[in-house]
Short mmCIF file of C-alpha atoms in Angstrom, two decimals:
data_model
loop_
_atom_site.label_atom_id
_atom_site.label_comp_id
_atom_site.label_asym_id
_atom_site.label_seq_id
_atom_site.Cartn_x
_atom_site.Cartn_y
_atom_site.Cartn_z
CA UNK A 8 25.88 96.98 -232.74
CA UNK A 9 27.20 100.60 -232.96
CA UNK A 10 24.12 103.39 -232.92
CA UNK A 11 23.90 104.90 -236.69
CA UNK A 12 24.35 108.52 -235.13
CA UNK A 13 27.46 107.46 -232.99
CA UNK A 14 28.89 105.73 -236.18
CA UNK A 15 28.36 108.93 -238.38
CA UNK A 16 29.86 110.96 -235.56
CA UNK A 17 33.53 108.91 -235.86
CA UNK A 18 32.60 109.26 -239.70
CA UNK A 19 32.84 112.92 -239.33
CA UNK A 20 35.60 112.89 -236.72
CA UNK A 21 37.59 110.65 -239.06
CA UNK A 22 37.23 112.84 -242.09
CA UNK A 23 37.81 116.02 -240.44
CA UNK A 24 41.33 114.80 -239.42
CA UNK A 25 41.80 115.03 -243.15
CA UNK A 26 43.30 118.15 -244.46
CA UNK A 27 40.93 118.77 -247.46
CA UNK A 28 38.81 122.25 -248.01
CA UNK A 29 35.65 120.15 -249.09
CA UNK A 30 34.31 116.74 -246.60
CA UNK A 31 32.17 114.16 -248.25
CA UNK A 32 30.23 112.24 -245.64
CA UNK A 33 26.94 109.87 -245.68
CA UNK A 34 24.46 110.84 -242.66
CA UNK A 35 21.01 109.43 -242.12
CA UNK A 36 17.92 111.28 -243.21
CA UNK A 37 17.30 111.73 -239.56
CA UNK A 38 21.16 113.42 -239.17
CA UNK A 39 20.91 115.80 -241.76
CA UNK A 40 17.48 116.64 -240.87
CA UNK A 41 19.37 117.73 -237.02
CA UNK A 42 21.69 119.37 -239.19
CA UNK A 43 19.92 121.19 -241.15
CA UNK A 44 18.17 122.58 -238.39
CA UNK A 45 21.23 124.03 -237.17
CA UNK A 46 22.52 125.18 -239.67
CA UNK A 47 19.31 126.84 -241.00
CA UNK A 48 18.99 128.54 -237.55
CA UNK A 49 22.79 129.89 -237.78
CA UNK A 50 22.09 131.59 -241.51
CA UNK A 51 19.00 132.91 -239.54
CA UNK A 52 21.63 134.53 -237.07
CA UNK A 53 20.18 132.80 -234.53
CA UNK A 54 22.55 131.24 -231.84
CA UNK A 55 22.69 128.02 -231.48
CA UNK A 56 23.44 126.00 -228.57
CA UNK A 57 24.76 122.56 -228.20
CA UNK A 58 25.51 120.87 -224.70
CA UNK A 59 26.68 117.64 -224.10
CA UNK A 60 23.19 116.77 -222.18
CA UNK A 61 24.22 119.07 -219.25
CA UNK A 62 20.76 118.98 -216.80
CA UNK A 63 22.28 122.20 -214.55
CA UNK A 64 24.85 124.48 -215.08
CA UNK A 65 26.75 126.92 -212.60
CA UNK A 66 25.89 130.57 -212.91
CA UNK A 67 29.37 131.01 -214.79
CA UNK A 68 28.14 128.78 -217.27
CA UNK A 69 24.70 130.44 -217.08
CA UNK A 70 26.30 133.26 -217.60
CA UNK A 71 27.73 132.68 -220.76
CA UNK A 72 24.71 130.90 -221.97
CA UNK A 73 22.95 134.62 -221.32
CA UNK A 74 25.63 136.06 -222.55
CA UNK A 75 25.71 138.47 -219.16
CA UNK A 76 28.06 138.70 -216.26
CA UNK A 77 27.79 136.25 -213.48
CA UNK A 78 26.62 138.64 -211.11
CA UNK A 79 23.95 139.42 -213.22
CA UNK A 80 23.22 136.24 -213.62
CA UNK A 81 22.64 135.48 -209.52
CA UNK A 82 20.65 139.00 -209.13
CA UNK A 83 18.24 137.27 -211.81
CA UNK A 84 18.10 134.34 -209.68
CA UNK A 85 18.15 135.97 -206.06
CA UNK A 86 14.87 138.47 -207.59
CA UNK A 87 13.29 134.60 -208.60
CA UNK A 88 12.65 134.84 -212.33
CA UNK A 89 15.58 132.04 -212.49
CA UNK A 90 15.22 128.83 -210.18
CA UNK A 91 18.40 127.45 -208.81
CA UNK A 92 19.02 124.58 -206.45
CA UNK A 93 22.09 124.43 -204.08
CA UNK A 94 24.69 121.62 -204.08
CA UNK A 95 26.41 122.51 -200.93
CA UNK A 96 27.39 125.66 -201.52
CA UNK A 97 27.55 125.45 -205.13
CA UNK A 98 24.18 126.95 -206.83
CA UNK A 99 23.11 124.77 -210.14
CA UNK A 100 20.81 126.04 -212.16
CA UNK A 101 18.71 123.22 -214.28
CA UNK A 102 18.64 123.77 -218.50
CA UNK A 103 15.40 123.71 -218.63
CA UNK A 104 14.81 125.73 -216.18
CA UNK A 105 17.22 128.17 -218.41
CA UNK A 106 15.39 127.62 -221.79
CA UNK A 107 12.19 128.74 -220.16
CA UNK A 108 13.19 131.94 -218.67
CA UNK A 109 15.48 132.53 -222.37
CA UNK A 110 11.97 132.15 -223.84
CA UNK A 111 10.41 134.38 -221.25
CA UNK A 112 12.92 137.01 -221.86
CA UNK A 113 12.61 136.69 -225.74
CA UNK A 114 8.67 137.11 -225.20
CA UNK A 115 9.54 140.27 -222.44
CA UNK A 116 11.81 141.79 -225.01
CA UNK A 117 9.53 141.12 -228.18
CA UNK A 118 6.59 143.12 -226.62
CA UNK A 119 8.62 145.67 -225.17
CA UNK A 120 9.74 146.10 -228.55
CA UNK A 121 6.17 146.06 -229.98
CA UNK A 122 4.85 148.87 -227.46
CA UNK A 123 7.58 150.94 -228.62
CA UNK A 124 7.06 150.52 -231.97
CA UNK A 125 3.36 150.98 -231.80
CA UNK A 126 4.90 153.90 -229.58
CA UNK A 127 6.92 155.49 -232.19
CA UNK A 128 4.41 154.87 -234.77
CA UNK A 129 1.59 156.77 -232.33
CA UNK A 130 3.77 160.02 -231.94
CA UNK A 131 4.54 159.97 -235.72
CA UNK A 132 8.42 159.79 -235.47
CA UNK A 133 8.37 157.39 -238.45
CA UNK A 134 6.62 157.66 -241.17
#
């Protein structure tokens, strides 16, 4: 017996062959729940990122993830803020070990942007 999610995925494949501006598919609450999540995060501008259950990446791929240079990327990791594991001479960096330090970051840059604000506010540069 096919998966429901693996069925509505050849659903979707199947109907997106078609050359028509509108698609009329059937998905599972549990499907358009996933869905929706995207695609409320993507009118929230947020990016959204889908991997095809990757567990590590390369720095290149890191890298794009970050959406920084791959140098940048391996001075993050050679400083420590960004674990990495070798694969004979091949660093791989695990996603979750990604996700955290994105979340990290986001945190770091959030109250950065807080003391500045609280900054600007204190010197009355904005009113």
């Amino acid at each position: 017996m096919v998966p429901p999610v693996v069925q509505e995925a050849e659903e979707l494949r199947k109907a997106l062959t078609e050359d028509k501006a509108l698609i009329n598919v059937s998905f599972s609450r549990e499907t358009a729940e996933f869905i929706s999540q995207i695609l409320d995060a993507k009118a929230e501008g947020k990016e959204v990122l889908v991997t095809k259950g990757l567990e590590e990446v390369s720095p290149t791929e890191a890298a794009s993830i970050l959406g920084v240079s791959r140098p940048q990327v391996r001075k993050i990791m050679d400083s420590g803020a960004l674990p990495f594991r070798m694969v004979g001479a091949h660093h791989r960096i695990a996603m979750k070990d990604l996700q955290q330090f994105m979340l990290a970051e986001r945190a770091r840059q959030e109250e950065a942007m807080r003391r500045l604000v609280d900054l600007e506010n204190e010197l009355g540069l904005f009113d």
